[in-house]
PDB file of C-alpha atoms in Angstrom:
ATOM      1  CA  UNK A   1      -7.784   8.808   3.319  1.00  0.00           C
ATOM      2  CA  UNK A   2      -7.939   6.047   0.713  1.00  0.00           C
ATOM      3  CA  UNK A   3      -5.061   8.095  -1.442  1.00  0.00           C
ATOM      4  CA  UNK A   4      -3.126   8.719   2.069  1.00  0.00           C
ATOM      5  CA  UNK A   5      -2.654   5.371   2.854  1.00  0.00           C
ATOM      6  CA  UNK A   6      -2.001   3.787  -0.269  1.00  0.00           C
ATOM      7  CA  UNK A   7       0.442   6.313  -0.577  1.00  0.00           C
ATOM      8  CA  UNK A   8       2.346   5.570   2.827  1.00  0.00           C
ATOM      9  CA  UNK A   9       2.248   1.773   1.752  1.00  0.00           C
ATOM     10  CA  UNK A  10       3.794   2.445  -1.295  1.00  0.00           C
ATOM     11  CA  UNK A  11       6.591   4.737   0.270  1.00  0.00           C
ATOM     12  CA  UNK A  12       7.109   2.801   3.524  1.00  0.00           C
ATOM     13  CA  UNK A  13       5.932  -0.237   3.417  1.00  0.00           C
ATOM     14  CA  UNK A  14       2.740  -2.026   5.457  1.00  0.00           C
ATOM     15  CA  UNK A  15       3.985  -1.781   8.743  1.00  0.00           C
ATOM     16  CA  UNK A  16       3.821   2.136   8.591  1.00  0.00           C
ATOM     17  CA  UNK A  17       0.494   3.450   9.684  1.00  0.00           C
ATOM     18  CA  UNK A  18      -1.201   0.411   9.909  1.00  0.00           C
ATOM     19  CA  UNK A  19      -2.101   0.657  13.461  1.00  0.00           C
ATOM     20  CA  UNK A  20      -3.519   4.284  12.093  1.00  0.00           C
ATOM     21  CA  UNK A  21      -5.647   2.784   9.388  1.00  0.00           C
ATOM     22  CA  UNK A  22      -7.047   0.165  11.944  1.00  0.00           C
ATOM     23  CA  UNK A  23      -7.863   2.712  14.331  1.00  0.00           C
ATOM     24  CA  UNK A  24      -9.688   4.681  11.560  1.00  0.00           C
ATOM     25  CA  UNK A  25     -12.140   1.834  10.272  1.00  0.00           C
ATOM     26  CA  UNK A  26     -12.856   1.115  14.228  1.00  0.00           C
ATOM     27  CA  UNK A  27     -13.522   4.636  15.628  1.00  0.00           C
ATOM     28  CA  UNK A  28     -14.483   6.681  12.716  1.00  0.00           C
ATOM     29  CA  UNK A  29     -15.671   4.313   9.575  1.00  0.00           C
ATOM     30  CA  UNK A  30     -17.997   2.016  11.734  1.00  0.00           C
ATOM     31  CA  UNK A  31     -19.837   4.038  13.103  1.00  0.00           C
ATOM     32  CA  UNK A  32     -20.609   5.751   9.728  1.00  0.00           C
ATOM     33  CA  UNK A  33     -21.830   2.560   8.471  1.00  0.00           C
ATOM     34  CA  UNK A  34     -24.057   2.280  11.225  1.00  0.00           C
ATOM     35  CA  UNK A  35     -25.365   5.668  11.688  1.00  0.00           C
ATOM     36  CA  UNK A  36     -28.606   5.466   9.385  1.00  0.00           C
ATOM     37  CA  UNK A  37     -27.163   7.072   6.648  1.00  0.00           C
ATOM     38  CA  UNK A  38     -29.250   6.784   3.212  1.00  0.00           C
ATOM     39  CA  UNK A  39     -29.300   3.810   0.844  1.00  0.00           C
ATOM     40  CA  UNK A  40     -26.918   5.803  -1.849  1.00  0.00           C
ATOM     41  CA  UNK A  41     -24.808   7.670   1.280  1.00  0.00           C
ATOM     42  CA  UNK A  42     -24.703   4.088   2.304  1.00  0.00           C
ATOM     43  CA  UNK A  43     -23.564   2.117  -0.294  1.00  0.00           C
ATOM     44  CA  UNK A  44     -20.953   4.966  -0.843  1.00  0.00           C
ATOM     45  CA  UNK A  45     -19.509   4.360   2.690  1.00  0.00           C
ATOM     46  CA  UNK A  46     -19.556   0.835   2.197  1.00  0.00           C
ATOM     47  CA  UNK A  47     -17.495   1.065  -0.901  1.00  0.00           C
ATOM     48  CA  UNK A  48     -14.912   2.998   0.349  1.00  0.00           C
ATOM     49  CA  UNK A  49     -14.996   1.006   3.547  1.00  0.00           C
ATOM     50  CA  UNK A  50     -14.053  -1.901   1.509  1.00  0.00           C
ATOM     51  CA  UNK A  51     -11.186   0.013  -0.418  1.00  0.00           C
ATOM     52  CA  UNK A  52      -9.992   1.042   2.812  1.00  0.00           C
ATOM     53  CA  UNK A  53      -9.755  -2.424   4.076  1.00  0.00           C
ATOM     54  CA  UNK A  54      -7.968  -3.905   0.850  1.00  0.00           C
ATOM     55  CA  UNK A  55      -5.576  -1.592   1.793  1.00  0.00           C
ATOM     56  CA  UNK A  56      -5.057  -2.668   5.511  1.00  0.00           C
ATOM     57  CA  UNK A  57      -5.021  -6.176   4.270  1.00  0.00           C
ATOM     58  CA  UNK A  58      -2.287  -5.503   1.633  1.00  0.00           C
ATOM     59  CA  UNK A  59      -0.750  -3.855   4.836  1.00  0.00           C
ATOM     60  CA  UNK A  60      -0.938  -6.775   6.811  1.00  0.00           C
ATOM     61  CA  UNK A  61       0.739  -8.892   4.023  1.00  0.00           C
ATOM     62  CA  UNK A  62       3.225  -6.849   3.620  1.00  0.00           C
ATOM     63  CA  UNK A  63       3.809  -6.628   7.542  1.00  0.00           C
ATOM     64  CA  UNK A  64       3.991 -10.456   7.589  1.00  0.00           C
ATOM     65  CA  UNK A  65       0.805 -10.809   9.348  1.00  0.00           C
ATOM     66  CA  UNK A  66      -1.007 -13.475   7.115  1.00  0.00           C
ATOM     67  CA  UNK A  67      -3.636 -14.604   9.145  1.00  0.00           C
ATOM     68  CA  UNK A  68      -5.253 -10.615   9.171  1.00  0.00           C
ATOM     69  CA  UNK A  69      -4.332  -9.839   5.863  1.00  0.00           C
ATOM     70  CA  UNK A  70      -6.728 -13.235   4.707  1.00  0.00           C
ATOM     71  CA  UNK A  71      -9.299 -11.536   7.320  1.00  0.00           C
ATOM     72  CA  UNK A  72      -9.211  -8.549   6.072  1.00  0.00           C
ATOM     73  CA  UNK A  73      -9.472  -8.860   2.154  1.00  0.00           C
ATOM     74  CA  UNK A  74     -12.176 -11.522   3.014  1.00  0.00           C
ATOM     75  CA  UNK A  75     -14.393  -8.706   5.132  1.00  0.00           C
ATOM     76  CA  UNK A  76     -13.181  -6.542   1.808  1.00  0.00           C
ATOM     77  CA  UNK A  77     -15.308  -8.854  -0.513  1.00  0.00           C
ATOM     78  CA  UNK A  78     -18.471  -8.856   1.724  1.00  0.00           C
ATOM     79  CA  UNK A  79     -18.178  -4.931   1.496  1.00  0.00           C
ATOM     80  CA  UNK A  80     -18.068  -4.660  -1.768  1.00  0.00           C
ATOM     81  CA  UNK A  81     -20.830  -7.060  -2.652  1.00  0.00           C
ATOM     82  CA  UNK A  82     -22.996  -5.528   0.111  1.00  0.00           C
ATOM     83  CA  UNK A  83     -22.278  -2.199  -1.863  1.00  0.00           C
ATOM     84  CA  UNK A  84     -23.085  -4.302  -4.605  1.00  0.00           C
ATOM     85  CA  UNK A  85     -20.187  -2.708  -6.155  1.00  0.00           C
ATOM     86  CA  UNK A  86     -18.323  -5.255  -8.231  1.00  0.00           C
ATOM     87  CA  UNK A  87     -15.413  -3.368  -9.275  1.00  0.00           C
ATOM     88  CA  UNK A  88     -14.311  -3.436  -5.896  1.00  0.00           C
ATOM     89  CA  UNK A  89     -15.258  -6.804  -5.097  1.00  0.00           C
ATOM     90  CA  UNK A  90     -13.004  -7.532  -8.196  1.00  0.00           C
ATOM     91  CA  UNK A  91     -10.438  -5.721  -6.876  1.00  0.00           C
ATOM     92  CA  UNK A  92     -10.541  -7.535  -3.558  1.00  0.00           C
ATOM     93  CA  UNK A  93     -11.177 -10.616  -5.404  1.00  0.00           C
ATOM     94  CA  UNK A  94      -7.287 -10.050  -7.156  1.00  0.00           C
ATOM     95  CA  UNK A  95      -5.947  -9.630  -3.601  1.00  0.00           C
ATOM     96  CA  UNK A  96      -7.065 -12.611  -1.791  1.00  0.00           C
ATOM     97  CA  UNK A  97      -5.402 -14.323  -5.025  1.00  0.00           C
ATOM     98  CA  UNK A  98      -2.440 -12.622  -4.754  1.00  0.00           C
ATOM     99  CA  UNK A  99      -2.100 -13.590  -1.109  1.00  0.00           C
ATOM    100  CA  UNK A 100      -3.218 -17.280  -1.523  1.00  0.00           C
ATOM    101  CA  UNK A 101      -0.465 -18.019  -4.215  1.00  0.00           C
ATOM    102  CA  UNK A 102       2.609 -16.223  -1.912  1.00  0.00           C
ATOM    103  CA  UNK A 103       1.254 -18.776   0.490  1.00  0.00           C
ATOM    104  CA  UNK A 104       1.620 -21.770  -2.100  1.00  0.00           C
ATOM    105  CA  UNK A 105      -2.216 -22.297  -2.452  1.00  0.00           C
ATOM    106  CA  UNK A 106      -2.205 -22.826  -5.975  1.00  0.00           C
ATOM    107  CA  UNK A 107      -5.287 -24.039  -6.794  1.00  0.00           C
ATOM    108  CA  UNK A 108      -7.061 -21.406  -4.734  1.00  0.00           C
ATOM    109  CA  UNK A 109      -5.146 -18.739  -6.023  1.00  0.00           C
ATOM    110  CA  UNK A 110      -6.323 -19.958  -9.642  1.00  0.00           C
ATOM    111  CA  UNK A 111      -9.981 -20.106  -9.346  1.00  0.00           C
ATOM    112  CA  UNK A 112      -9.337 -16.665  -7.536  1.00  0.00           C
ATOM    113  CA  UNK A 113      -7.392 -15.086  -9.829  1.00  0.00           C
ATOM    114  CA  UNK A 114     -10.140 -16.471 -12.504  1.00  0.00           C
ATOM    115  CA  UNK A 115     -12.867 -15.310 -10.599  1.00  0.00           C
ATOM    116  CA  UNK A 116     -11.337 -11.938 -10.410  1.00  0.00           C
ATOM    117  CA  UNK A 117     -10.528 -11.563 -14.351  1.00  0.00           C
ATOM    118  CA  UNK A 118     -14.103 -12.918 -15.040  1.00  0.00           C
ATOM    119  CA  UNK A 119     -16.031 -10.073 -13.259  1.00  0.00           C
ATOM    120  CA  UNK A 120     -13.407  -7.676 -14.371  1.00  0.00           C
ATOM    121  CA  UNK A 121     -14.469  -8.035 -17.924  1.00  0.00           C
ATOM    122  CA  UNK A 122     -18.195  -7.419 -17.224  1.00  0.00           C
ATOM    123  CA  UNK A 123     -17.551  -4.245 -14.972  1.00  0.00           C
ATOM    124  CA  UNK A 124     -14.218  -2.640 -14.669  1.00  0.00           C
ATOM    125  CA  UNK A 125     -12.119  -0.515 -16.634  1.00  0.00           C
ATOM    126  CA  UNK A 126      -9.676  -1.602 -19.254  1.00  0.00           C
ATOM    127  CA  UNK A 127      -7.205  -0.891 -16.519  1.00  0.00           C
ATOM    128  CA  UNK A 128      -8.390  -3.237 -13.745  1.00  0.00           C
ATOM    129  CA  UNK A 129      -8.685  -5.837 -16.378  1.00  0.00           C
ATOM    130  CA  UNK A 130      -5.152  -5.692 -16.950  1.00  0.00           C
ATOM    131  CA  UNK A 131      -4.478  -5.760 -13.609  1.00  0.00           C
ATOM    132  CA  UNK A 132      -6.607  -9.349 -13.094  1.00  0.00           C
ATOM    133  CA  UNK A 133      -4.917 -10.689 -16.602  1.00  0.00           C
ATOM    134  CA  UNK A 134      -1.343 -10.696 -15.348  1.00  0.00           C
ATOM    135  CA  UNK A 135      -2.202 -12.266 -11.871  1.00  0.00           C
ATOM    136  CA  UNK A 136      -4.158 -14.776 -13.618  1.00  0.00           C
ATOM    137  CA  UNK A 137      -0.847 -15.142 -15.643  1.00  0.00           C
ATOM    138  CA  UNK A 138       1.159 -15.547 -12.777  1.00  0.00           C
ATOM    139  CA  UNK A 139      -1.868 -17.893 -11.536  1.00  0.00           C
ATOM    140  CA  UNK A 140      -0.980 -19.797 -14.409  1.00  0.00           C
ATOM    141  CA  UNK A 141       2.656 -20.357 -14.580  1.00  0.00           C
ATOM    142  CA  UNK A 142       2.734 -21.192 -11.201  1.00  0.00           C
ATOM    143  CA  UNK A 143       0.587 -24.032 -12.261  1.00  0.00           C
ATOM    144  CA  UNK A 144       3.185 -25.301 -15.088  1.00  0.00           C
ATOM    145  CA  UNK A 145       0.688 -24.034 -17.648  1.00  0.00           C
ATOM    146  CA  UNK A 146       2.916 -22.216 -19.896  1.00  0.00           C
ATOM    147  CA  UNK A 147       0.338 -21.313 -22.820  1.00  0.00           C
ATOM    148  CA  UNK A 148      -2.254 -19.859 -20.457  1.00  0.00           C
ATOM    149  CA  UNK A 149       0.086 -17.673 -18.576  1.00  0.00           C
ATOM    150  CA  UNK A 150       1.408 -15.999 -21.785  1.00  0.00           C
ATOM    151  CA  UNK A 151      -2.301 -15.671 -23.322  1.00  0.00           C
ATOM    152  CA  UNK A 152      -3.148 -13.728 -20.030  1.00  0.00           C
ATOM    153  CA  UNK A 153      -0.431 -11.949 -20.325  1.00  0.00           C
ATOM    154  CA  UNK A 154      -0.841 -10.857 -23.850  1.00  0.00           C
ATOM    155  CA  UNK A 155      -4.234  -9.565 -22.980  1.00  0.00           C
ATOM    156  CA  UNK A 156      -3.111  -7.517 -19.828  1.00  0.00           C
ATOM    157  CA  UNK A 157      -0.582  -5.585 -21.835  1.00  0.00           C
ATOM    158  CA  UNK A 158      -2.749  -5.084 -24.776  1.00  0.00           C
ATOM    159  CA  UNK A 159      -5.378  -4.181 -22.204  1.00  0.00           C
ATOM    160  CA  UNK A 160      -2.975  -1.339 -20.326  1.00  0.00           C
ATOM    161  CA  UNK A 161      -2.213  -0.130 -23.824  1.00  0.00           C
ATOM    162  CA  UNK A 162      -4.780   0.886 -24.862  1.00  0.00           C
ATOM    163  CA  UNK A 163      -6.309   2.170 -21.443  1.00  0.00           C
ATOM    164  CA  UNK A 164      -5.773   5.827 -19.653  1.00  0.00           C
ATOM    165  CA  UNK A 165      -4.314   5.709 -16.625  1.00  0.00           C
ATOM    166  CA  UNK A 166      -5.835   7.810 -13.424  1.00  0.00           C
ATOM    167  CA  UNK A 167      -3.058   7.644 -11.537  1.00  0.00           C
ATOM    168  CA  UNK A 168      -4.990   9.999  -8.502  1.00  0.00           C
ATOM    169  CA  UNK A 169      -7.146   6.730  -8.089  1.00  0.00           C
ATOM    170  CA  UNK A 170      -5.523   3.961  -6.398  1.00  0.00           C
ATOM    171  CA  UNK A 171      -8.291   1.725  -7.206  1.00  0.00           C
ATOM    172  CA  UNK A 172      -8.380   2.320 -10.798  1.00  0.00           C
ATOM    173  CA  UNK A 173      -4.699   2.683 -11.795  1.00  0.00           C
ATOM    174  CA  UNK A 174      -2.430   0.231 -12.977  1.00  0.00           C
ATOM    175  CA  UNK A 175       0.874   1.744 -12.989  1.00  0.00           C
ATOM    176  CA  UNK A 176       3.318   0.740 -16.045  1.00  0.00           C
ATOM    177  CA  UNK A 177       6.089  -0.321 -13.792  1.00  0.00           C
ATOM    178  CA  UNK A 178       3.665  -2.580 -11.728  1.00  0.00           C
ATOM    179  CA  UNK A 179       2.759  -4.000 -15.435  1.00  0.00           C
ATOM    180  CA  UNK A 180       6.878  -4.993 -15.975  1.00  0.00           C
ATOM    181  CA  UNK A 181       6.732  -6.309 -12.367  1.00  0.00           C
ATOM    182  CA  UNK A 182       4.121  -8.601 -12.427  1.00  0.00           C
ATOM    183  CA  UNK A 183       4.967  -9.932 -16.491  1.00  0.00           C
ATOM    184  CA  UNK A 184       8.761 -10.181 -15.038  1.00  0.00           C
ATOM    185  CA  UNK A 185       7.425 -12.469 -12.051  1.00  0.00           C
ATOM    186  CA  UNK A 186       5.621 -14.249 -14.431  1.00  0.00           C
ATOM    187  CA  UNK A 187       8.364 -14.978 -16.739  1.00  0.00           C
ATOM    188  CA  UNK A 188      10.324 -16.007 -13.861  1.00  0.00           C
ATOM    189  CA  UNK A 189       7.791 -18.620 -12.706  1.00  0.00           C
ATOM    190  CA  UNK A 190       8.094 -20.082 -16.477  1.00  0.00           C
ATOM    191  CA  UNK A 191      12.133 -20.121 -16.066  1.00  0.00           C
ATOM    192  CA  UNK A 192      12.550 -17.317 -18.452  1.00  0.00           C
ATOM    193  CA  UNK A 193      15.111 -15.383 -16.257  1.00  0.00           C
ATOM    194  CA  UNK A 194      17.015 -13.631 -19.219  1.00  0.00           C
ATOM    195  CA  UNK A 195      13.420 -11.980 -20.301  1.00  0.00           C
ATOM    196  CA  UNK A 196      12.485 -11.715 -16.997  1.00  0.00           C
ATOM    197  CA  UNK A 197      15.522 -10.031 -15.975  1.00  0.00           C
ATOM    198  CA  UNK A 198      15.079  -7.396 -19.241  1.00  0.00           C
ATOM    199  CA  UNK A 199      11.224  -6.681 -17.638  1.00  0.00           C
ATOM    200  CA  UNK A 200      12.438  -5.767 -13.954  1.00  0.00           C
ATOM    201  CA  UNK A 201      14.680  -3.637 -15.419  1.00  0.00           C
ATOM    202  CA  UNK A 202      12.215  -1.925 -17.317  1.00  0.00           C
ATOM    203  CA  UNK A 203       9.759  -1.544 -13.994  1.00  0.00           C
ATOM    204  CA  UNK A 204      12.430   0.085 -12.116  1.00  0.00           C
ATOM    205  CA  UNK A 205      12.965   2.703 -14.850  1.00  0.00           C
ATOM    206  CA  UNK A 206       9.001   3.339 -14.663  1.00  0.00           C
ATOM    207  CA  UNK A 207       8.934   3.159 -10.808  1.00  0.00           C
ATOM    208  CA  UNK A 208       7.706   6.387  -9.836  1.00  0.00           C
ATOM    209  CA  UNK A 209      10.443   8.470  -7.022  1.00  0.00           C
ATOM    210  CA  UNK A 210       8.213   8.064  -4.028  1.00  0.00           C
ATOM    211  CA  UNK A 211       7.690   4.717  -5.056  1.00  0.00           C
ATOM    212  CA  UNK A 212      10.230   2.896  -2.581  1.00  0.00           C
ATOM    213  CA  UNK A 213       9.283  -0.109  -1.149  1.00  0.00           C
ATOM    214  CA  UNK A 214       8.132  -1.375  -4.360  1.00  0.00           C
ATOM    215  CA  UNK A 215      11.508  -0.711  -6.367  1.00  0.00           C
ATOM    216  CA  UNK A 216      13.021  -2.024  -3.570  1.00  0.00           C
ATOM    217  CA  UNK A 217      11.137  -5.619  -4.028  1.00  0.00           C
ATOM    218  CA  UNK A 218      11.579  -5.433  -7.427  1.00  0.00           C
ATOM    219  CA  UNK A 219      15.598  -4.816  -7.148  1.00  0.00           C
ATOM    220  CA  UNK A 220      16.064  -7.416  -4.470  1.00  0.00           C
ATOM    221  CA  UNK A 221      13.780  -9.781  -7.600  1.00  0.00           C
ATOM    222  CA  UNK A 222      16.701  -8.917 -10.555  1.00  0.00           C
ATOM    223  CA  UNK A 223      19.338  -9.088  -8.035  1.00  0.00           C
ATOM    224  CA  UNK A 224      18.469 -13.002  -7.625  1.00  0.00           C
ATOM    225  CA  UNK A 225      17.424 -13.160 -11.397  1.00  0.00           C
ATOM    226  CA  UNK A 226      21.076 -11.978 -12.257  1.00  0.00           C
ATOM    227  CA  UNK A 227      22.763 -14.025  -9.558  1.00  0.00           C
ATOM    228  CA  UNK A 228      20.893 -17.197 -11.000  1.00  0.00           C
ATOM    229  CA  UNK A 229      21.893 -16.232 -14.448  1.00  0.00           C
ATOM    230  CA  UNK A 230      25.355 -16.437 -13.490  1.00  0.00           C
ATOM    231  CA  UNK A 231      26.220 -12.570 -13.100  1.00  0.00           C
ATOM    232  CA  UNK A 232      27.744 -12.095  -9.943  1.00  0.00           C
ATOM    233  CA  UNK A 233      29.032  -8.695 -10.262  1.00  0.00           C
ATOM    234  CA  UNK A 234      25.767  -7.084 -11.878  1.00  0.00           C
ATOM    235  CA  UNK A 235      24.082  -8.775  -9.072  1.00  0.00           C
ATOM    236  CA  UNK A 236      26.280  -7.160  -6.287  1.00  0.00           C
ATOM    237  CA  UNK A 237      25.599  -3.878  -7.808  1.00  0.00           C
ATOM    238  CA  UNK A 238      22.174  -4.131  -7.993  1.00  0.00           C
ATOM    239  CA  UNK A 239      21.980  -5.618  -4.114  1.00  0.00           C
ATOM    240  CA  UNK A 240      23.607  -2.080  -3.336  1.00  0.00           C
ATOM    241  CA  UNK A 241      20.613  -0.366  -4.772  1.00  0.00           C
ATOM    242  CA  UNK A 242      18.339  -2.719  -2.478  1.00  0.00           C
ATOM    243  CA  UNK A 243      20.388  -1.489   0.731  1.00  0.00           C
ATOM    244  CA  UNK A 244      20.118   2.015  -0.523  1.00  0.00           C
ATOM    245  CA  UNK A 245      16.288   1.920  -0.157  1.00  0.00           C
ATOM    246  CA  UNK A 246      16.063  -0.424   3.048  1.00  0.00           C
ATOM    247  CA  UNK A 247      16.197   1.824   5.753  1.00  0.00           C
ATOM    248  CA  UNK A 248      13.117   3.104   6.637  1.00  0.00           C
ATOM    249  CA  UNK A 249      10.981   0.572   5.112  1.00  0.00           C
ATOM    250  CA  UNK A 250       8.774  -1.225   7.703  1.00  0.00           C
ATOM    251  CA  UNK A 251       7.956  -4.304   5.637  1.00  0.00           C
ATOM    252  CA  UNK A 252       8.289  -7.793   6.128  1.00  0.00           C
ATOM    253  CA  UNK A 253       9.020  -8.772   2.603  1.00  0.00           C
ATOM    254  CA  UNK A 254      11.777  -6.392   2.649  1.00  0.00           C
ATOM    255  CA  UNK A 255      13.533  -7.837   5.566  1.00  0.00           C
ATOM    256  CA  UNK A 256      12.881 -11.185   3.721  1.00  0.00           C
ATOM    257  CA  UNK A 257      14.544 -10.154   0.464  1.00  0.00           C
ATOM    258  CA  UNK A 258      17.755  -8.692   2.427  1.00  0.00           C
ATOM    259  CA  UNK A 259      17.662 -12.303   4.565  1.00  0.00           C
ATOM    260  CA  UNK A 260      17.388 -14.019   0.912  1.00  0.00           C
ATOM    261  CA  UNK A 261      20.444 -11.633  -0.250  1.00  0.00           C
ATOM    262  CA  UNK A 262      22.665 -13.013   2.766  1.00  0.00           C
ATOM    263  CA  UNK A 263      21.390 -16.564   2.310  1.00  0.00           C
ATOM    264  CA  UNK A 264      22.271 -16.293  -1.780  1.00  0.00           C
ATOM    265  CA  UNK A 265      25.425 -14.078  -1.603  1.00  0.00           C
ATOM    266  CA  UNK A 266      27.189 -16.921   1.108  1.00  0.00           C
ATOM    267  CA  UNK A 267      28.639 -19.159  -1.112  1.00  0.00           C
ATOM    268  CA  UNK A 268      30.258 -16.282  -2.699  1.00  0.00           C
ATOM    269  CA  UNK A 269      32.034 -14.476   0.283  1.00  0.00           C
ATOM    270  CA  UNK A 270      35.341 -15.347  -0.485  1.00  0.00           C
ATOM    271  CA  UNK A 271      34.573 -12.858  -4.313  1.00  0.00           C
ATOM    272  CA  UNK A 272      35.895  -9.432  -3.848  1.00  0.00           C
ATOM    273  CA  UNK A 273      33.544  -7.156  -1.935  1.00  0.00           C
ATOM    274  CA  UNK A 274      30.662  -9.924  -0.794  1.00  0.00           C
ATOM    275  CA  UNK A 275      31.567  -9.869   2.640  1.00  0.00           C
ATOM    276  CA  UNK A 276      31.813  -6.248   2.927  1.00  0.00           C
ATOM    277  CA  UNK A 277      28.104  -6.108   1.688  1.00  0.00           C
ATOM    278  CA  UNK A 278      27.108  -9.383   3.833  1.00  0.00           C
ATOM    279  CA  UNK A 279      28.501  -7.499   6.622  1.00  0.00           C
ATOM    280  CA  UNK A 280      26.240  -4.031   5.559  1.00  0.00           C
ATOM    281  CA  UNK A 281      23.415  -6.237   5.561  1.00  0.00           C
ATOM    282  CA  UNK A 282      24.019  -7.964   8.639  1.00  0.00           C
ATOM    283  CA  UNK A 283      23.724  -4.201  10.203  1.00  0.00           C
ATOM    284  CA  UNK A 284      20.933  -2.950   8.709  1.00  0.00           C
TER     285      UNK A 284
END
């Protein structure tokens, strides 16, 4: 169920089967967790309840519903410790510092993100380590700490490097094109929108097929980097792609980048063919 529902998030965003995960955790997972089960059945069930309820709070991000998604990856953390299963707790750990920084908390996001990296090194895989470096990195540059956020960068991609990837695992994969996503986000924090530009790119051609609502972010993310870099034309093309994948996607953060790619693309409607794709947006 774990692999199901990362899966749908991944493909259709967080507002698709949400309501199905939520209904899971109440009618089925609970009552596992209190049936009596033994101390190792237990702390099993407890784990994956926690994994499970990452997800629905990455879900409820994702499906613009802020307050629950803080909830949720909160309850996540007491799982995990009650497990006493830190990799998970790490992993929840990441999320609640992912969250806090799109919500301009920057100082919580930072002792978060810290927090997270720190108990990744004692007892996760090379992997998940990577995966805490480069949201400590973004941590970082959000912060105007330039040196920090490259250092943490540097040892997330050195980390993924030299790790192997379980890609069946949702909670112990760190997929290459998530990698370029998060050092391009980075880079883009620290003004760097030529390199950061180069390292979307490069997570779109690692974006998996089935992968949409991701590459669909991350297109809408070069689109702007291009537009700000002056290129109007590349960035019309690539807000093309972004309409190609929008339909179908239930996620908030999608409808946000297509209302960002109205709000940008205005001052330039009078430019051969922005109106025609102002108006495709306005209908989607």
């Amino acid at each position: 169920m774990t692999a199901f529902f990362a899966a749908s998030i991944g493909s259709f965003g967080g507002g698709h089967a949400r309501t199905a995960l939520t209904t899971y955790l109440a009618d089925d997972v609970t009552p596992w967790l209190l049936s009596g089960a033994g101390e190792r059945i237990h702390g099993q069930l407890l784990t994956h309840a926690a994994q499970l309820t990452i997800l629905l709070g990455n879900m409820s991000a994702d499906d613009g519903a802020v307050a629950l998604a803080q909830h949720y990856h909160r309850t996540a953390a007491h799982l995990a410790a009650e497990a006493e299963d830190p990799h998970t707790h790490t992993i929840a750990l990441r999320a609640l510092a992912s969250h806090a920084l799109e919500l301009g908390h920057q100082r919580p996001a930072l002792t978060l993100a810290q927090q997270a990296a720190g108990t990744a090194a004692r007892y996760s895989s090379e992997l998940t380590q990577s995966f805490t470096q480069t949201q400590l990195a973004l941590a970082h540059a959000h912060a105007g700490d330039r040196p920090r956020a490259l250092l943490a960068l540097h040892s997330a991609e050195l980390l993924h490097s030299r790790a192997d990837q379980d890609p069946a695992d949702p909670f112990d994969s760190y997929p290459t094109a998530a990698l370029h996503h998060q050092r391009a986000r980075t880079l883009t924090a620290l003004g760097d929108h030529r390199a950061a530009g180069h390292a979307f790119q490069a997570s779109l051609r690692a974006r998996a097929p089935q992968a949409r609502r991701a590459r669909a972010l991350t297109t809408a993310l070069l689109a702007t980097s291009q537009l700000r870099q002056g290129n109007l034309e590349e960035s019309l093309t690539t807000w093309k792609r972004f309409l190609g994948d929008y339909p179908g996607l239930r996620s908030a953060r999608a409808t946000d980048s297509l209302t960002t790619m109205r709000q940008v693309l205005r001052p330039y409607r009078d430019r051969p063919g922005v109106a025609l794709l102002i108006e495709e947006a306005a209908s989607l």
